[in-house]
PDB file of C-alpha atoms and ligand atoms in Angstrom:
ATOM      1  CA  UNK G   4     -10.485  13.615   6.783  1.00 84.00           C
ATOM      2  CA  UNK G   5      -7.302  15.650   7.576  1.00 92.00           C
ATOM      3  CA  UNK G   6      -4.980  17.111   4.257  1.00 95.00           C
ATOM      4  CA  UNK G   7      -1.503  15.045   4.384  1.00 97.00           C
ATOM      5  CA  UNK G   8       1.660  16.226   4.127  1.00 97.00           C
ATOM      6  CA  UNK G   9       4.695  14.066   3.015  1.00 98.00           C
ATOM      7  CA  UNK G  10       8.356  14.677   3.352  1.00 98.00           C
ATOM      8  CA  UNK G  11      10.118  12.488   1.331  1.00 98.00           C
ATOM      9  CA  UNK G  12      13.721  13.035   1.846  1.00 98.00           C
ATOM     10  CA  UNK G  13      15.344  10.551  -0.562  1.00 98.00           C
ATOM     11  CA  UNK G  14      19.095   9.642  -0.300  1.00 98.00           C
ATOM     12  CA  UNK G  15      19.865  12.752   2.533  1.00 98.00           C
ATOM     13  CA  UNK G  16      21.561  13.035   5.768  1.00 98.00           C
ATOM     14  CA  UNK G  17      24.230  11.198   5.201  1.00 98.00           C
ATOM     15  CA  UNK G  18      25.751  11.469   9.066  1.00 98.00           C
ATOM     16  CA  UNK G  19      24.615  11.203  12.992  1.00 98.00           C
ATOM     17  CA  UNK G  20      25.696  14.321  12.764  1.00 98.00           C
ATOM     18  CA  UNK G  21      23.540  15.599   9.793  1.00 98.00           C
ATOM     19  CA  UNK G  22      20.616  13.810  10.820  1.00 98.00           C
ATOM     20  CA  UNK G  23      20.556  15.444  14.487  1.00 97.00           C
ATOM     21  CA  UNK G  24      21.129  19.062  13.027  1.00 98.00           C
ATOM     22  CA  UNK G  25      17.731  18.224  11.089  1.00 97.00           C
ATOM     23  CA  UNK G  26      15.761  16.889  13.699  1.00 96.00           C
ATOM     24  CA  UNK G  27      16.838  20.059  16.005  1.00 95.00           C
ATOM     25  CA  UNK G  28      15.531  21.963  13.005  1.00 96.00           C
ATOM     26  CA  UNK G  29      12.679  20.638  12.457  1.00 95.00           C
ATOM     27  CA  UNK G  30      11.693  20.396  15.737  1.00 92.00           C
ATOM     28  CA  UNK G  31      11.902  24.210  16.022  1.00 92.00           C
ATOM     29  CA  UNK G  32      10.030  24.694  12.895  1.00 93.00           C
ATOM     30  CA  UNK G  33       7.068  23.203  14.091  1.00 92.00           C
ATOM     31  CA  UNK G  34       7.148  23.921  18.036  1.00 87.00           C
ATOM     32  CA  UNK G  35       3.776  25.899  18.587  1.00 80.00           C
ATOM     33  CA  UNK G  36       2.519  25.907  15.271  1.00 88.00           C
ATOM     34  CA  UNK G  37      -1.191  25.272  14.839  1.00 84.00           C
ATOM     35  CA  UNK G  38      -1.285  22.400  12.297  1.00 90.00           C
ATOM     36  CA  UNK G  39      -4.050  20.392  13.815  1.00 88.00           C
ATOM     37  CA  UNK G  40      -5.976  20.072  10.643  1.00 91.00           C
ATOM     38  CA  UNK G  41      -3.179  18.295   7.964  1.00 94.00           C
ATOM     39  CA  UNK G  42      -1.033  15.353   8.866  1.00 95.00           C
ATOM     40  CA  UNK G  43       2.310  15.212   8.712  1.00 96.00           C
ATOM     41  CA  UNK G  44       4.576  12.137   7.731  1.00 97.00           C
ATOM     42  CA  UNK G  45       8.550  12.095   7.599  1.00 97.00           C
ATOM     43  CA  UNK G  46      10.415   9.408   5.228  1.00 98.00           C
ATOM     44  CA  UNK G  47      13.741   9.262   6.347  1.00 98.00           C
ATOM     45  CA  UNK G  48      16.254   6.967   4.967  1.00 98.00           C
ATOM     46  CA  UNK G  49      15.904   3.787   6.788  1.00 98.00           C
ATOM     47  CA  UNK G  50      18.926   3.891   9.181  1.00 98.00           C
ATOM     48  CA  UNK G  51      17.022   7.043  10.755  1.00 97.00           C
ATOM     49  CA  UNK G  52      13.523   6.118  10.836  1.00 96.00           C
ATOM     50  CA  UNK G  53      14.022   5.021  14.529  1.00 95.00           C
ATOM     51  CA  UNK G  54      15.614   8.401  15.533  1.00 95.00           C
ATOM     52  CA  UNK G  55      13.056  10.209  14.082  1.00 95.00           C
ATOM     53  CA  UNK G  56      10.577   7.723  16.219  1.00 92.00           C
ATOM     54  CA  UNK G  57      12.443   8.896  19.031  1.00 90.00           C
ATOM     55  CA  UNK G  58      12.495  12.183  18.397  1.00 89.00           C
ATOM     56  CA  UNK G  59       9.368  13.264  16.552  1.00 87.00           C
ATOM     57  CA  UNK G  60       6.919  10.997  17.573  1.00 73.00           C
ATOM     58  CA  UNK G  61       3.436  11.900  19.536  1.00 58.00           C
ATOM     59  CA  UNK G  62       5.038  13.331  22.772  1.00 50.00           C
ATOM     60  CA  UNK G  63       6.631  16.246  21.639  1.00 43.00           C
ATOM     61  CA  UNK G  64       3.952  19.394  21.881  1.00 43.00           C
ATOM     62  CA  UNK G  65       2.943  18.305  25.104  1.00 41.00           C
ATOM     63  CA  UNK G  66      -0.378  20.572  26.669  1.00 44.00           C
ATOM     64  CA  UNK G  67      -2.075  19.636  30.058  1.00 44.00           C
ATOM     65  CA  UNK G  68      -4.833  17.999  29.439  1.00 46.00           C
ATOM     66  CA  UNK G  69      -8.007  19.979  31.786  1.00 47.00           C
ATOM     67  CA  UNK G  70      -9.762  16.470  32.215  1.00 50.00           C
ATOM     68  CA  UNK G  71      -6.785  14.290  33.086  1.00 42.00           C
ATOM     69  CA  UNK G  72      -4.953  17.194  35.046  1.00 44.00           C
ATOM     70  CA  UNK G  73      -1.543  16.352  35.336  1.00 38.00           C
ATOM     71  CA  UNK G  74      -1.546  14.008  32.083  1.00 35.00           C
ATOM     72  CA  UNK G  75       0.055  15.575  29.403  1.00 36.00           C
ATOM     73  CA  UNK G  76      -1.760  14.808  25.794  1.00 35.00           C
ATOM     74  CA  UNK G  77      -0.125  15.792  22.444  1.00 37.00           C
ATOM     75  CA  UNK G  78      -1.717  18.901  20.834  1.00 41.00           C
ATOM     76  CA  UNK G  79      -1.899  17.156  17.538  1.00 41.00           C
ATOM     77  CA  UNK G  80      -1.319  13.458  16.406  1.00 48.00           C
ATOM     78  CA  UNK G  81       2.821  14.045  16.005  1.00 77.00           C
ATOM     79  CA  UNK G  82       4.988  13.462  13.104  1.00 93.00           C
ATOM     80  CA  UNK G  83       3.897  10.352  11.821  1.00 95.00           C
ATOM     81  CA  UNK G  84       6.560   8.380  10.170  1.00 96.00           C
ATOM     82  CA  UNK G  85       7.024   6.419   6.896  1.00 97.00           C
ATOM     83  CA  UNK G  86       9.782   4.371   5.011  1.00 98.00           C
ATOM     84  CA  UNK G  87      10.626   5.424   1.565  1.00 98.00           C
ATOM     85  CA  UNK G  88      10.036   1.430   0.413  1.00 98.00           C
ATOM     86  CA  UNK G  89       9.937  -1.956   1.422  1.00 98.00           C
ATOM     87  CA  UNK G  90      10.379  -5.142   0.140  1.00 98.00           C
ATOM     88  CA  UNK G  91       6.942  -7.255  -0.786  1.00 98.00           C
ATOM     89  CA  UNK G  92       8.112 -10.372   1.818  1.00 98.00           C
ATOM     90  CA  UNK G  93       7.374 -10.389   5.532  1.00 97.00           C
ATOM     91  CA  UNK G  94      10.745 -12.347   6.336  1.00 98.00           C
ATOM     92  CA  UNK G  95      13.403 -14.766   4.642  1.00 98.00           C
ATOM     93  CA  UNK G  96      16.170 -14.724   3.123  1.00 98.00           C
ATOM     94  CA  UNK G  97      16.272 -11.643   0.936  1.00 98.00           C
ATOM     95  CA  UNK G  98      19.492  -9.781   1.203  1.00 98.00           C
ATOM     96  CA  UNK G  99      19.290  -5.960   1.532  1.00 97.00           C
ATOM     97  CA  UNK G 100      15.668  -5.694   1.493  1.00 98.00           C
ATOM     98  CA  UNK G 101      13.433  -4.064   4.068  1.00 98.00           C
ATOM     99  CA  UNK G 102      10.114  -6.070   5.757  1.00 98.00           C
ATOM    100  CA  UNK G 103       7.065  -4.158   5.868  1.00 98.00           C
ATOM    101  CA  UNK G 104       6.762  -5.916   9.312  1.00 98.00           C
ATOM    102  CA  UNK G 105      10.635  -4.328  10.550  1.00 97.00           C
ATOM    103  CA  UNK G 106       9.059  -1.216   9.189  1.00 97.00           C
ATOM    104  CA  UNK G 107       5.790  -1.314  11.041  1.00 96.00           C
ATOM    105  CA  UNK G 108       7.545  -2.426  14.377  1.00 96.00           C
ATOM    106  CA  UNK G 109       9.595   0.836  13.886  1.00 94.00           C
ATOM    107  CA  UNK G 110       6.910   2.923  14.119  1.00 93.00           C
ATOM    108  CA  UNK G 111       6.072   3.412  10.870  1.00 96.00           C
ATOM    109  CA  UNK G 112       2.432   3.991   9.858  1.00 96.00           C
ATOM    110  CA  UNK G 113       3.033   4.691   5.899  1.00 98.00           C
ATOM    111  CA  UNK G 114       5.152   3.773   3.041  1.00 98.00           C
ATOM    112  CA  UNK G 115       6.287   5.465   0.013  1.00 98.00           C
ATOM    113  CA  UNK G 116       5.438   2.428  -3.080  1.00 98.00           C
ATOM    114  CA  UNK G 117       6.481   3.099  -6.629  1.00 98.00           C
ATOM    115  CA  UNK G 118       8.228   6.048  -6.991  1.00 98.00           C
ATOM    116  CA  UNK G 119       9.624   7.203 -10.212  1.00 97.00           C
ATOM    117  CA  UNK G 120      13.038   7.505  -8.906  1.00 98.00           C
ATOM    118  CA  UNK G 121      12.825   3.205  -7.922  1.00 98.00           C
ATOM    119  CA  UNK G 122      10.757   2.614 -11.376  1.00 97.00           C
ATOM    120  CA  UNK G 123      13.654   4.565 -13.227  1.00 96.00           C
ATOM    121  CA  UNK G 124      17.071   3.376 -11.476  1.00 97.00           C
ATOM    122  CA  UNK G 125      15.504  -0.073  -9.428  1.00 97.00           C
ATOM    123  CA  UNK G 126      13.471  -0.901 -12.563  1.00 97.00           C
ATOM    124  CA  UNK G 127      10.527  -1.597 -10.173  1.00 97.00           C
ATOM    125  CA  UNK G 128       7.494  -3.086 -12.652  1.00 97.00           C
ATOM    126  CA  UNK G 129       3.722  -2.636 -11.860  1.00 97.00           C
ATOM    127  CA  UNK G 130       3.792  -5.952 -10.791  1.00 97.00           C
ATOM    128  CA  UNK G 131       6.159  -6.079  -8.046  1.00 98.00           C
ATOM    129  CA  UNK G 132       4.664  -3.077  -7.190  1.00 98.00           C
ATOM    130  CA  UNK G 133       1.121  -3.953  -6.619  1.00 98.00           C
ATOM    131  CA  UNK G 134       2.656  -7.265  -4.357  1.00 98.00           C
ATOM    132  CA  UNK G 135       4.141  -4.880  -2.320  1.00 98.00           C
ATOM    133  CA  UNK G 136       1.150  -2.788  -1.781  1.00 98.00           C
ATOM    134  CA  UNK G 137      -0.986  -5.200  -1.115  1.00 98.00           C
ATOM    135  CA  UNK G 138       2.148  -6.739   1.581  1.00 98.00           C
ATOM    136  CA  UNK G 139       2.370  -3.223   3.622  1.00 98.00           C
ATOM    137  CA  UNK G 140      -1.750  -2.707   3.774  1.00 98.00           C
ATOM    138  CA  UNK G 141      -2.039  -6.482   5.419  1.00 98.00           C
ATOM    139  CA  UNK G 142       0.878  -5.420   7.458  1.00 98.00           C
ATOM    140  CA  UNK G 143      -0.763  -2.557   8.487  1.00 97.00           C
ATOM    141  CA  UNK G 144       1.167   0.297   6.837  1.00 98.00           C
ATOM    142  CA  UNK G 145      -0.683   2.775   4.515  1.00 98.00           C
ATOM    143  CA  UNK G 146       0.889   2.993   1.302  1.00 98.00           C
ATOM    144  CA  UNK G 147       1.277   6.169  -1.039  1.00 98.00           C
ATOM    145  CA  UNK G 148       1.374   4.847  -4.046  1.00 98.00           C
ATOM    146  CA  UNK G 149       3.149   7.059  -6.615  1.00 98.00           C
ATOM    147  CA  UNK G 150       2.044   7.327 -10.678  1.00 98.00           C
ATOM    148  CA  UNK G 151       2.169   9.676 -13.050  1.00 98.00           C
ATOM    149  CA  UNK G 152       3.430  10.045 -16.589  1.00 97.00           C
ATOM    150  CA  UNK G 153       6.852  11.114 -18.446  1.00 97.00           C
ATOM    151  CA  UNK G 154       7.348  14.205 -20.323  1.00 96.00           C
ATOM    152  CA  UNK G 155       6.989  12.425 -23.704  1.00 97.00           C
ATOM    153  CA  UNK G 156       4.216  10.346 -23.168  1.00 97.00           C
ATOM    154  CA  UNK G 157       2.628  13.739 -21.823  1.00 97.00           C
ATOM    155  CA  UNK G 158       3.442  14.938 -24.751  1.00 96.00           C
ATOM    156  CA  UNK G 159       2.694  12.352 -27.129  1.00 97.00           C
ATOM    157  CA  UNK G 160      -1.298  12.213 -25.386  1.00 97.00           C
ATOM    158  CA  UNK G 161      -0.687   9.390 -23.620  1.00 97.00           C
ATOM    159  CA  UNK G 162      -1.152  10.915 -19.981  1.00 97.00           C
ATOM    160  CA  UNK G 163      -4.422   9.357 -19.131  1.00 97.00           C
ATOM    161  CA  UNK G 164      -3.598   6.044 -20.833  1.00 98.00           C
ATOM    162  CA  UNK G 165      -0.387   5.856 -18.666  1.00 98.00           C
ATOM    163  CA  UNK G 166      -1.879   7.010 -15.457  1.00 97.00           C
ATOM    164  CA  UNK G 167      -4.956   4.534 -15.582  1.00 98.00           C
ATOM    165  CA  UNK G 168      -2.665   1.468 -16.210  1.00 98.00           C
ATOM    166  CA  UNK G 169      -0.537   2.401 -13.595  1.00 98.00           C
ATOM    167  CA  UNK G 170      -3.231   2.512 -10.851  1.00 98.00           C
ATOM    168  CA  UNK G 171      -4.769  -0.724 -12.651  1.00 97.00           C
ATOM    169  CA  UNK G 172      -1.702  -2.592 -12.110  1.00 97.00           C
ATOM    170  CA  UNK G 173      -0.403  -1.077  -8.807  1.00 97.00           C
ATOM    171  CA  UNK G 174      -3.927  -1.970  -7.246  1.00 98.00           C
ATOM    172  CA  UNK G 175      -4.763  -5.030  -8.944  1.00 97.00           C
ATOM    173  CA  UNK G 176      -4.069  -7.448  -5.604  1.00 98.00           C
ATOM    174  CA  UNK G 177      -6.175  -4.996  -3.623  1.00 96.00           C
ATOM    175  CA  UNK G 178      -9.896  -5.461  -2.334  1.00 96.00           C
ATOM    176  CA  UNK G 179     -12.212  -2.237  -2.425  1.00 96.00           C
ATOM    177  CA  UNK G 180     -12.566  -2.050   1.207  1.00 96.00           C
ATOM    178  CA  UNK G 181      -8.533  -1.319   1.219  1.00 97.00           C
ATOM    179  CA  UNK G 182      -8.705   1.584  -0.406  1.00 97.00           C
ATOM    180  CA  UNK G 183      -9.426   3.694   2.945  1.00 96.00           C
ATOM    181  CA  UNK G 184      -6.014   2.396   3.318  1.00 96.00           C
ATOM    182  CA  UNK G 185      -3.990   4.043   0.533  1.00 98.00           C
ATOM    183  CA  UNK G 186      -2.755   7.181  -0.566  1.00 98.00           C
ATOM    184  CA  UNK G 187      -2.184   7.363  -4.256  1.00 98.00           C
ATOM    185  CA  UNK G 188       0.656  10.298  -5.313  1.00 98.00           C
ATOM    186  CA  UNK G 189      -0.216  11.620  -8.639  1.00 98.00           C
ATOM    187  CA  UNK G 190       3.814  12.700  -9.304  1.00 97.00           C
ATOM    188  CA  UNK G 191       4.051  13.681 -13.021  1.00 97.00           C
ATOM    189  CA  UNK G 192       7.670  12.603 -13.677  1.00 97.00           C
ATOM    190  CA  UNK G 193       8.381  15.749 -15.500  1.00 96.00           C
ATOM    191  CA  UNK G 194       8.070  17.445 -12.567  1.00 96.00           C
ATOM    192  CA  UNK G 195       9.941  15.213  -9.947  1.00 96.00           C
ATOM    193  CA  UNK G 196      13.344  17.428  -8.715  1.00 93.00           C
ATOM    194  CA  UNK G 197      12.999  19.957 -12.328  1.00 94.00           C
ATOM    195  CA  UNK G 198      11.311  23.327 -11.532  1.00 85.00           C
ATOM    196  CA  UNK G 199       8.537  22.187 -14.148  1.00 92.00           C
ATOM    197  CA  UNK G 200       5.041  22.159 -12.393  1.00 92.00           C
ATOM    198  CA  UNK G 201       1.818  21.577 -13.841  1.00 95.00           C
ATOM    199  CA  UNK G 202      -0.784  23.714 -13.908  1.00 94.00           C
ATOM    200  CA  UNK G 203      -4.016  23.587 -11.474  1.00 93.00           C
ATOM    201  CA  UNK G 204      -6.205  22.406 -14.285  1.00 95.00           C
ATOM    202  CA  UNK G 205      -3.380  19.714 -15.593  1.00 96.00           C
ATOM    203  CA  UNK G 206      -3.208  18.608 -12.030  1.00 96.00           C
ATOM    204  CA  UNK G 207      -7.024  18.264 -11.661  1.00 96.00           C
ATOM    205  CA  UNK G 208      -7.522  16.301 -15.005  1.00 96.00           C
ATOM    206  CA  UNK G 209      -5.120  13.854 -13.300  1.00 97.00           C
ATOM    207  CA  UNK G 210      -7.010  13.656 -10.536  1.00 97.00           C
ATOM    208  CA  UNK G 211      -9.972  12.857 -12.262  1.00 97.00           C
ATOM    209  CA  UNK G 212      -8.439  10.571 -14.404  1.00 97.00           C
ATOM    210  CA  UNK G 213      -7.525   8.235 -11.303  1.00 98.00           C
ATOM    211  CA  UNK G 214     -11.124   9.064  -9.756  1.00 97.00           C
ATOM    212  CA  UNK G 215     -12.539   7.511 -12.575  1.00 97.00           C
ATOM    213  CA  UNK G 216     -10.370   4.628 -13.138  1.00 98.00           C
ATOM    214  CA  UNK G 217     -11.353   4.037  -9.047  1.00 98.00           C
ATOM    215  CA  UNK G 218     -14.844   3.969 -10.104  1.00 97.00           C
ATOM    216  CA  UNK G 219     -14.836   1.623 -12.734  1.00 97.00           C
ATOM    217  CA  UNK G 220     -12.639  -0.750 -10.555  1.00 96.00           C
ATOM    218  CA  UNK G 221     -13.942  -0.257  -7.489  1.00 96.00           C
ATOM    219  CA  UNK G 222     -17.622   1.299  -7.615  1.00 96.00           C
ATOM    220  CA  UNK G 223     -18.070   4.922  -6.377  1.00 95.00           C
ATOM    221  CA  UNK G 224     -19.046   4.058  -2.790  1.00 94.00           C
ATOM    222  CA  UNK G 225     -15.281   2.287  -2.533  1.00 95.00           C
ATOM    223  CA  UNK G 226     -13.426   4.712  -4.949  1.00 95.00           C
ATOM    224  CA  UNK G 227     -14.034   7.814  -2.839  1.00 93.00           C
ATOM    225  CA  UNK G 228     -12.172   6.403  -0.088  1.00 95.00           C
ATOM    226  CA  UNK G 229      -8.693   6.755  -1.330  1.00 96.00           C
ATOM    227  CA  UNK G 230      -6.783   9.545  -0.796  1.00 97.00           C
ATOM    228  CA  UNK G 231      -5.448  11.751  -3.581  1.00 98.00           C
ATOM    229  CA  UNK G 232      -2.379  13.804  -3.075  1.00 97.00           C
ATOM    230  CA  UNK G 233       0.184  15.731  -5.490  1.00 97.00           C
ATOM    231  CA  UNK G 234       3.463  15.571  -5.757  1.00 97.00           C
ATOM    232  CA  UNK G 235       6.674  16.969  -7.746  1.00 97.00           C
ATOM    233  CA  UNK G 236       8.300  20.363  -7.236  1.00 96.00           C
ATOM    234  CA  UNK G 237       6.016  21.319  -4.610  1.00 97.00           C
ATOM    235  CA  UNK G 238       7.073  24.653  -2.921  1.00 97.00           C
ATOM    236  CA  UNK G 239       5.025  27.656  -0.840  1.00 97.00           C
ATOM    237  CA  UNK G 240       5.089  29.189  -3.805  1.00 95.00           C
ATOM    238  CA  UNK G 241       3.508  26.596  -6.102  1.00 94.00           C
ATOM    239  CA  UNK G 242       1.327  24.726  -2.832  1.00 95.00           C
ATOM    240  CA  UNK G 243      -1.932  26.531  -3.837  1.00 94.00           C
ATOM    241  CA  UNK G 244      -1.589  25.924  -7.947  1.00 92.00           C
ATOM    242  CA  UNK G 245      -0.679  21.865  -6.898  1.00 88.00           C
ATOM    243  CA  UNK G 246      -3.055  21.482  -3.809  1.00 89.00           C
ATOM    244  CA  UNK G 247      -5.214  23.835  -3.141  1.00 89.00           C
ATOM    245  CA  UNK G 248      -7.500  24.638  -6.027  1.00 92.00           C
ATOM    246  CA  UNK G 249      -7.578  21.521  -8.052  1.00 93.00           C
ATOM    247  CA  UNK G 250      -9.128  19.993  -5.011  1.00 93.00           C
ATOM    248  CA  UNK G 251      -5.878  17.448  -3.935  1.00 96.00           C
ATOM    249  CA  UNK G 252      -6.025  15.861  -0.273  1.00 96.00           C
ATOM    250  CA  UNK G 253      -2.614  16.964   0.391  1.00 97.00           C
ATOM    251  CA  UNK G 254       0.984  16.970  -1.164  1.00 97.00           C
ATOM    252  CA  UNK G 255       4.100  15.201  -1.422  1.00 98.00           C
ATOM    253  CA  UNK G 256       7.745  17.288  -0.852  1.00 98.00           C
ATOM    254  CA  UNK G 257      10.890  16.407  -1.787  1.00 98.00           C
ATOM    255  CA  UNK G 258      13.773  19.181  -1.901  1.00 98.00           C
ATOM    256  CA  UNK G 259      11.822  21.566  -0.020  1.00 98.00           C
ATOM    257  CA  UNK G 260      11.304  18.963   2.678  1.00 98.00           C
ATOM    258  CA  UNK G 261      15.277  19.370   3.432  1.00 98.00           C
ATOM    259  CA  UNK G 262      14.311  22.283   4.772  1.00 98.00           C
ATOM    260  CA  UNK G 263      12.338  22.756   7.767  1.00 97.00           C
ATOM    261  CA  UNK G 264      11.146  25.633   7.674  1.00 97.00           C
ATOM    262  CA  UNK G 265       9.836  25.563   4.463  1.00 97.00           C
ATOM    263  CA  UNK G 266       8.409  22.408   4.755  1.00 98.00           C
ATOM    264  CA  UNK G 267       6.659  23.509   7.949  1.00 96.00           C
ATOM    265  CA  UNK G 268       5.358  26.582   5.849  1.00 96.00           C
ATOM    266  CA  UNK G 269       3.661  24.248   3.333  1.00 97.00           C
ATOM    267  CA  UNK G 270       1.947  22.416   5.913  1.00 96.00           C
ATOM    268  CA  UNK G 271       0.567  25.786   7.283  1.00 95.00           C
ATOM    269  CA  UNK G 272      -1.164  26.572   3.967  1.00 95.00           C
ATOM    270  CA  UNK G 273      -1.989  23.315   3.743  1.00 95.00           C
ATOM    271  CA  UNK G 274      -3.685  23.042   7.372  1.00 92.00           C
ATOM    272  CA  UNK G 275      -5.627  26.268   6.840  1.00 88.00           C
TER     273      UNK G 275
HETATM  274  P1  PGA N  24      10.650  17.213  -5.510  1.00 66.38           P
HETATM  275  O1  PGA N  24      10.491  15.636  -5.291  1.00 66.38           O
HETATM  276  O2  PGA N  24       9.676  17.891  -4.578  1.00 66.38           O
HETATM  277  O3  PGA N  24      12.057  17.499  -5.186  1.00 66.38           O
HETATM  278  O4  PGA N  24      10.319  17.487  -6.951  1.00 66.38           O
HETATM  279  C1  PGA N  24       9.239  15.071  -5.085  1.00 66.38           C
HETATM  280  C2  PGA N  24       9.357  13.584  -4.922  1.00 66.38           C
HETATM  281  O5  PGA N  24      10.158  12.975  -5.635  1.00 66.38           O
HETATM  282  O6  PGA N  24       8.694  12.967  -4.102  1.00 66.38           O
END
């Protein structure tokens, strides 16, 4: 399966105007770049999610086709999009809140779930959390399901205990067979927007601390289907240490996704 890479680019681009400067940036970042072995997913702010449809979607590295001459085929799969949340509900009266469904008849294909940011400052609980995984995967949007642990319970021991309950509860609606249809984010809060970044061996102890939680839920033949990513303070610079060598199935950007260029240099390493 391809490596992912996720720009999440929180509260940002706060005009038409801001918003089009990116896209014409990011579309230049990644015009004839070979990056047909990593995916790459966008999470806008919801007011731009269709412009980015519009404007990143599958048709824009066109090639000519040699068996359907004259039928132009995307190189690779696109910019695939995602929302940054949605709301557990397919439809009703819920003021301010986002559908799964709305999102999925955007264009979306994934969903950011359980961020630290939306724990912290929405007070999101592993319940509400798990309804609204469970919502987006029968509404056919892949969710990447953040955990991880604060800097005190890191440093009180409690990473692994933290970690495992949070995948416990976030997944406890799910049914093994979903778990092809999930990402899960191991984002150590600590790290989130600081310049603090594990180390490769911290980063793969996580890892196999939700492999084996997986397991035990799940069985191994189910467990191995989810994807595992990192994310928190990832940069070109720390990609390898985060990614790379602790054996991660791609990465989750924030800052350095408001940046094109170096966002599209992450997903070079990563693709290689
Ligand atoms: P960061 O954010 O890369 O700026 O640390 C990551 C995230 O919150 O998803």
């Amino acid at each position: 399966m391809k490596k992912i890479i996720v720009g999440n680019l929180k509260m940002n681009l706060l005009s038409i105007r801001e918003r089009e400067e990116y896209l014409a940036r990011m579309k230049k970042a990644i015009s004839k770049k070979n990056l047909q072995n990593v995916e790459i997913v966008l999470c806008p702010p919801f007011i731009h999610l269709e412009a980015f449809n519009k404007n990143l979607g599958k048709k824009i590295y066109p090639i000519k086709s040699p068996k359907n001459r004259g039928v132009t085929m995307s190189q690779f799969n696109g910019v695939k999009l995602g929302a940054q949340n949605c709301f557990s509900e397919k439809q009703g009266s819920f003021t301010g809140e986002i559908s799964p469904v709305m999102l999925k008849n955007l264009g979306c294909e994934y969903v950011i779930l359980g961020h630290s940011e939306r724990r912290r400052y929405q007070g999101e609980t592993g319940d509400e959390i798990s309804l609204k995984v469970i919502s987006s995967i029968k509404n056919g949007l892949i969710p990447i399901l953040c955990i991880g642990e604060k800097k005190e319970e890191r440093e009180s021991g409690k990473t692994a205990e933290i970690i495992s309950r949070q995948v416990i509860e976030s997944l406890s609606r799910i049914r093994p067979a979903m778990l092809e249809k999930i990402v899960i984010c191991y984002e150590p809060v600590w790290s989130v927007g600081s310049d603090n970044v594990p180390t490769g061996n911290q980063t793969m102890e996580a890892r196999l601390i939700i492999k084996k939680v997986l397991v035990e839920i799940f069985g191994k033949k189910f467990a191995q289907k989810a994807r595992i990513i990192y994310g928190g303070s990832v940069s070109v610079k720390f990609v390898n240490q985060a990614c790379v060598e602790p054996g991660m199935e791609g990465v989750l950007v924030g800052r350095e996704s408001l940046t094109p260029n170096e966002f599209i240099k992450i997903a070079e390493i990563i693709n290689q």
